[in-house]
Coordinates of C-alpha atoms and ligand atoms in Angstrom, one line a residue:
M1 CA 40.8 -6.7 4.9
K2 CA 37.8 -6.0 2.6
V3 CA 34.6 -6.4 4.6
V4 CA 31.0 -6.4 3.6
A5 CA 28.3 -6.1 6.3
L6 CA 24.6 -7.0 5.7
A7 CA 22.4 -4.8 7.9
G8 CA 18.9 -3.6 8.6
G9 CA 17.4 -1.8 11.5
V10 CA 19.0 -0.4 14.7
G11 CA 21.0 -3.5 15.8
G12 CA 22.6 -3.8 12.4
A13 CA 23.4 -0.1 12.3
K14 CA 25.2 -0.3 15.6
L15 CA 27.6 -3.1 14.5
A16 CA 28.1 -1.3 11.1
D17 CA 29.2 1.7 13.2
G18 CA 31.6 -0.5 15.1
L19 CA 33.0 -1.9 11.9
A20 CA 33.3 1.7 10.5
Q21 CA 35.4 2.6 13.6
A22 CA 37.6 -0.5 13.2
L23 CA 38.3 -0.4 9.5
P24 CA 39.6 2.2 7.0
P25 CA 36.5 3.5 5.1
E26 CA 37.6 2.1 1.8
D27 CA 37.6 -1.4 3.3
L28 CA 34.0 -1.5 4.4
T29 CA 30.8 -1.8 2.4
V30 CA 27.4 -2.0 4.1
I31 CA 24.6 -3.6 2.1
V32 CA 21.3 -2.5 3.5
N33 CA 17.8 -4.0 3.5
T34 CA 15.2 -1.9 1.5
G35 CA 12.3 -4.2 2.1
D36 CA 11.0 -1.8 4.8
D37 CA 10.8 1.1 2.3
F38 CA 7.4 2.6 1.5
N39 CA 5.6 5.7 0.4
H40 CA 4.0 8.1 2.9
Y41 CA 2.6 11.5 2.2
G42 CA 3.9 11.0 -1.3
L43 CA 7.5 10.7 0.0
R44 CA 9.8 7.8 -0.4
I45 CA 10.8 6.6 3.1
C46 CA 13.8 4.2 3.4
P47 CA 14.0 3.5 7.1
D48 CA 16.9 1.1 7.2
L49 CA 19.1 3.0 4.8
D50 CA 18.5 6.1 6.9
T51 CA 19.1 4.4 10.2
V52 CA 22.5 3.0 8.9
C53 CA 23.5 6.3 7.3
Y54 CA 22.5 8.5 10.3
T55 CA 24.3 6.1 12.7
L56 CA 27.5 6.1 10.6
A57 CA 27.3 9.9 10.3
G58 CA 26.7 10.4 14.1
L59 CA 23.3 11.9 13.4
A60 CA 21.1 9.2 14.8
N61 CA 18.6 9.7 17.6
P62 CA 20.3 7.9 20.6
E63 CA 17.0 7.0 22.3
T64 CA 15.1 5.4 19.4
G65 CA 18.1 4.4 17.2
W66 CA 16.1 5.5 14.2
G67 CA 15.4 9.1 13.1
R68 CA 17.6 12.1 13.9
E69 CA 19.2 13.4 17.1
G70 CA 17.8 16.7 18.3
E71 CA 14.7 16.1 16.3
T72 CA 11.6 18.5 16.4
W73 CA 8.1 17.5 15.4
N74 CA 6.5 20.7 14.1
A75 CA 5.5 19.3 10.7
L76 CA 4.0 16.1 12.3
E77 CA 2.0 18.1 14.9
N78 CA 0.6 20.3 12.2
L79 CA -0.2 17.4 10.0
N80 CA -2.0 15.7 12.9
R81 CA -4.0 18.9 13.5
L82 CA -5.1 18.8 9.8
G83 CA -6.2 15.2 10.2
G84 CA -3.3 13.7 8.3
P85 CA -2.1 10.2 9.2
G86 CA 0.2 10.4 12.2
W87 CA 1.0 6.8 12.9
F88 CA 4.5 7.0 11.2
R89 CA 6.4 9.7 13.0
L90 CA 8.4 11.8 10.6
G91 CA 10.5 14.5 12.3
D92 CA 11.4 17.8 10.8
R93 CA 15.1 17.1 10.2
D94 CA 14.3 13.6 8.9
L95 CA 11.6 15.1 6.6
A96 CA 14.4 16.9 4.6
T97 CA 15.9 13.5 3.8
H98 CA 12.6 12.1 2.4
L99 CA 11.8 15.3 0.5
E100 CA 15.2 15.5 -1.2
R101 CA 15.3 11.7 -1.9
T102 CA 11.8 11.8 -3.4
R103 CA 12.8 14.8 -5.6
R104 CA 15.9 13.1 -6.8
L105 CA 14.2 9.8 -7.5
A106 CA 11.5 11.6 -9.5
A107 CA 14.2 13.4 -11.5
G108 CA 15.6 10.0 -12.5
E109 CA 18.4 9.2 -10.0
T110 CA 18.5 5.7 -8.7
L111 CA 18.3 4.9 -5.0
S112 CA 22.0 4.0 -5.1
Q113 CA 22.9 7.3 -6.5
V114 CA 20.8 9.2 -4.0
T115 CA 22.3 7.2 -1.1
A116 CA 25.8 7.9 -2.3
A117 CA 25.1 11.6 -2.6
F118 CA 23.6 11.7 0.9
C119 CA 26.5 9.8 2.3
A120 CA 28.9 12.3 0.8
A121 CA 26.9 15.2 2.2
W122 CA 26.7 13.6 5.7
G123 CA 30.4 12.7 5.7
V124 CA 29.8 8.9 5.8
G125 CA 33.1 7.2 5.0
P126 CA 32.2 3.6 4.2
R127 CA 30.2 2.7 1.1
V128 CA 26.5 2.2 1.8
L129 CA 24.6 0.3 -0.8
P130 CA 20.8 -0.5 -0.9
M131 CA 20.3 -4.2 -1.7
T132 CA 18.6 -3.2 -4.9
D133 CA 17.4 -0.1 -6.7
D134 CA 14.1 -1.9 -7.5
D135 CA 11.0 -1.9 -5.3
V136 CA 11.0 -5.1 -3.3
P137 CA 8.6 -4.5 -0.4
T138 CA 8.4 -7.0 2.5
I139 CA 4.9 -8.3 3.0
V140 CA 4.1 -9.9 6.3
R141 CA 1.6 -12.8 6.2
T142 CA -0.5 -12.7 9.4
D143 CA -3.6 -14.1 10.9
E144 CA -5.2 -10.8 9.8
G145 CA -4.1 -11.1 6.2
E146 CA -1.1 -9.7 4.3
L147 CA 0.3 -6.5 5.7
P148 CA 3.0 -4.2 4.2
F149 CA 5.9 -4.1 6.6
Q150 CA 5.5 -0.7 8.2
E151 CA 1.7 -1.3 8.8
Y152 CA 2.6 -4.5 10.6
F153 CA 5.6 -3.0 12.5
V154 CA 4.6 0.5 13.4
A155 CA 0.8 0.8 12.8
R156 CA 0.0 -2.6 14.3
Q157 CA 3.0 -2.7 16.7
C158 CA 3.8 -6.3 15.5
A159 CA 0.6 -7.5 17.2
P160 CA -0.8 -9.7 14.4
R161 CA 0.4 -13.3 14.5
V162 CA 2.9 -14.0 11.7
S163 CA 2.6 -17.0 9.4
G164 CA 5.3 -16.0 6.8
F165 CA 6.9 -13.4 4.7
H166 CA 6.9 -12.4 1.0
F167 CA 9.6 -10.2 -0.6
R168 CA 7.4 -8.9 -3.5
G169 CA 9.3 -8.7 -6.7
A170 CA 12.5 -10.1 -5.3
A171 CA 12.9 -12.8 -8.1
Q172 CA 12.8 -10.1 -10.8
A173 CA 15.0 -7.6 -8.9
T174 CA 18.5 -6.6 -9.9
P175 CA 21.1 -6.2 -7.1
A176 CA 22.2 -2.6 -6.8
P177 CA 25.5 -1.7 -8.6
G178 CA 28.4 -3.0 -6.5
V179 CA 26.5 -5.5 -4.4
L180 CA 27.6 -8.7 -6.1
E181 CA 31.1 -7.3 -6.9
T182 CA 31.9 -6.4 -3.3
L183 CA 30.4 -9.6 -1.9
A184 CA 32.5 -11.7 -4.3
A185 CA 35.7 -9.8 -3.4
A186 CA 35.1 -9.7 0.4
D187 CA 37.6 -11.2 2.8
A188 CA 34.8 -11.4 5.3
I189 CA 31.0 -11.0 5.1
I190 CA 29.3 -10.1 8.4
F191 CA 25.6 -10.5 9.0
C192 CA 24.9 -7.9 11.6
P193 CA 22.6 -8.6 14.6
S194 CA 19.6 -7.6 12.5
N195 CA 16.2 -9.5 12.3
P196 CA 16.9 -12.6 10.2
W197 CA 13.4 -12.7 8.8
V198 CA 12.8 -9.1 7.8
S199 CA 16.2 -7.5 7.7
I200 CA 18.7 -10.1 6.3
D201 CA 16.4 -12.5 4.4
P202 CA 15.2 -9.7 2.0
I203 CA 18.9 -9.1 1.0
L204 CA 19.6 -12.9 0.7
N205 CA 16.5 -13.1 -1.7
I206 CA 18.0 -10.7 -4.2
P207 CA 19.1 -12.9 -7.2
G208 CA 22.8 -13.6 -7.2
V209 CA 23.5 -12.6 -3.6
W210 CA 23.7 -16.1 -2.2
D211 CA 26.0 -17.3 -5.0
A212 CA 28.3 -14.3 -4.7
M213 CA 29.0 -15.3 -1.1
K214 CA 30.2 -18.8 -2.0
G215 CA 33.9 -19.4 -0.9
R216 CA 33.9 -16.4 1.4
A217 CA 34.2 -16.2 5.1
V218 CA 30.6 -15.5 6.2
V219 CA 29.9 -14.9 9.9
A220 CA 26.6 -14.0 11.5
V221 CA 26.1 -12.2 14.8
S222 CA 23.0 -13.4 16.7
P223 CA 20.3 -10.8 17.4
I224 CA 18.7 -13.3 19.8
V225 CA 20.3 -13.2 23.3
G226 CA 19.0 -15.4 26.1
G227 CA 16.0 -16.3 23.9
Q228 CA 15.0 -12.7 23.5
A229 CA 15.5 -10.2 20.7
L230 CA 17.6 -7.3 21.8
K231 CA 15.1 -5.0 19.9
G232 CA 12.1 -5.7 17.7
P233 CA 10.0 -8.7 17.0
A234 CA 12.5 -11.4 15.9
A235 CA 11.8 -13.7 18.9
K236 CA 8.1 -13.3 18.6
M237 CA 8.4 -14.2 14.9
Y238 CA 10.4 -17.3 15.6
A239 CA 7.8 -18.4 18.2
E240 CA 4.8 -17.8 15.9
L241 CA 6.5 -19.7 13.1
G242 CA 7.0 -22.7 15.4
T243 CA 10.6 -22.4 16.4
E244 CA 11.9 -21.7 19.9
P245 CA 13.7 -18.4 19.7
S246 CA 17.4 -18.9 20.4
A247 CA 20.8 -18.2 19.0
V248 CA 20.8 -21.8 17.7
A249 CA 17.6 -21.0 15.8
V250 CA 19.4 -18.1 14.1
A251 CA 22.4 -20.2 13.2
K252 CA 20.1 -22.8 11.7
H253 CA 18.2 -20.0 9.9
Y254 CA 21.3 -19.3 7.9
R255 CA 22.1 -23.0 7.3
G256 CA 24.4 -23.5 4.3
L257 CA 25.7 -20.0 4.3
L258 CA 27.8 -19.5 7.4
T259 CA 31.4 -20.4 8.1
G260 CA 31.2 -19.0 11.6
F261 CA 28.7 -17.8 14.2
V262 CA 28.9 -15.3 17.0
L263 CA 26.6 -15.5 20.1
D264 CA 26.4 -13.7 23.4
T265 CA 28.2 -14.8 26.6
I266 CA 24.8 -15.4 28.1
D267 CA 24.3 -18.1 25.5
A268 CA 27.8 -19.7 26.0
G269 CA 26.0 -23.0 27.0
L270 CA 24.6 -23.3 23.5
V271 CA 28.0 -23.6 21.7
S272 CA 27.9 -27.5 21.9
L273 CA 24.7 -27.4 19.9
L274 CA 26.3 -25.6 16.9
D275 CA 28.1 -27.6 14.3
M276 CA 30.4 -24.7 13.2
P277 CA 33.2 -22.5 14.6
T278 CA 31.7 -20.2 17.2
L279 CA 32.8 -17.0 18.9
V280 CA 31.3 -16.2 22.3
A281 CA 31.3 -12.4 22.8
D282 CA 29.6 -9.6 24.7
T283 CA 27.2 -8.6 21.9
I284 CA 25.1 -6.0 23.7
M285 CA 26.3 -2.7 22.4
Q286 CA 25.4 0.0 24.9
N287 CA 27.8 2.6 23.7
R288 CA 30.2 3.4 20.8
G289 CA 33.1 1.7 22.6
H290 CA 31.2 -1.5 22.9
R291 CA 30.4 -1.4 19.1
L292 CA 34.1 -1.0 18.3
R293 CA 35.1 -3.8 20.7
L294 CA 32.6 -6.3 19.3
A295 CA 33.5 -5.3 15.7
Q296 CA 37.2 -6.0 16.4
E297 CA 36.4 -9.4 18.0
V298 CA 34.2 -10.3 15.1
L299 CA 36.7 -9.2 12.5
E300 CA 39.5 -11.2 14.1
F301 CA 37.2 -14.3 14.3
A302 CA 36.0 -13.9 10.7
A303 CA 39.6 -13.6 9.3
G304 CA 40.1 -17.2 10.1
R305 CA 36.8 -18.5 8.8
V306 CA 37.5 -18.8 5.1
P307 CA 36.2 -22.1 3.8
Q308 CA 38.8 -24.7 2.7
Ligands
FO1_401 N1 9.5 3.2 14.2 C1 8.4 3.2 15.0 O1 8.3 2.3 15.8 N2 7.5 4.3 15.0 C2 7.7 5.3 14.1 O2 6.9 6.2 14.1 C3 8.8 5.3 13.2 C4 9.1 6.3 12.3 C5 10.3 6.3 11.5 C6 10.6 7.3 10.7 C7 11.7 7.3 9.9 C8 12.6 6.2 10.0 O3 13.7 6.1 9.2 C9 12.3 5.1 10.8 C10 11.1 5.2 11.6 N3 10.8 4.1 12.4 C11 9.7 4.2 13.3 C12 11.6 2.9 12.5 C13 11.3 1.9 11.4 O4 9.9 1.6 11.3 C14 12.0 0.6 11.8 O5 13.2 0.8 12.5 C15 12.5 -0.2 10.7 O6 11.8 -0.2 9.5 C16 12.7 -1.6 11.1 O7 14.1 -1.9 10.9

């Protein structure tokens, strides 16, 4: 069964890891949001790509979900002492990733090539693709003006009130090599429980992605459980944009794309409000075993969800 997962952030990386445990590596491709990418200290930082790759490699920090396990902060502490910006915390191990990525990009490699090389070095089995090799930064429209994503998310701790999003340059962007081909050949496409607004929507806005999913089994796993986001600002974003945050709101968000939807057991009472096949599952992934079990349930459900 050829499976493509769309992912961004910590929740997405966890289900990607479950899928990687459940499937032979050659059967899984993870397409990752790059709208969060930015330059810091002259380095190219790709948080969602790194979160997914570190998680699949077993290198991720188990407390934060992002960054490296066993991290030290010598560089950051010394940068802070020199008066450098310390709001975005780059650990010593993580810094090696950004240094080498930046060097390779400057030498002419594409982000896809760099990602493939890093995955090989880290022993990541599944194929991990950035959504595009072009720069398509997510801009958050707020009551304090337009903010680049990491300024909104980390520097401002998601405090400004959101009024919309802009994926700058998306219309002119080209999908990364393999993105459209793997989507069009997939037996199942899984939207991981990532933020619909700022993790999955950037991928869906890359030209050709939507069309490549036509005729496929497409299943989304809700990141909203009991009206709350498991992690991050998704629920706050729904509320500020005028929609009550719920799994139903997530299903409606992806209207026209899905052939099935997965929500948590806590939200079992919402099933009658959904006009598509629905799987009720325990979606809270507290350990690697939970990730595998959810992945297996989602795969079994998705296998039967090919549109007629
Ligand atoms: N998130 C934070 O809340 N604070 C940080 O200082 C921070 C640093 C960081 C460094 C590398 C990296 O790959 C991720 C990092 N993140 C940090 C997470 C990141 O901002 C978000 O997880 C994503 O962009 C949202 O999916």
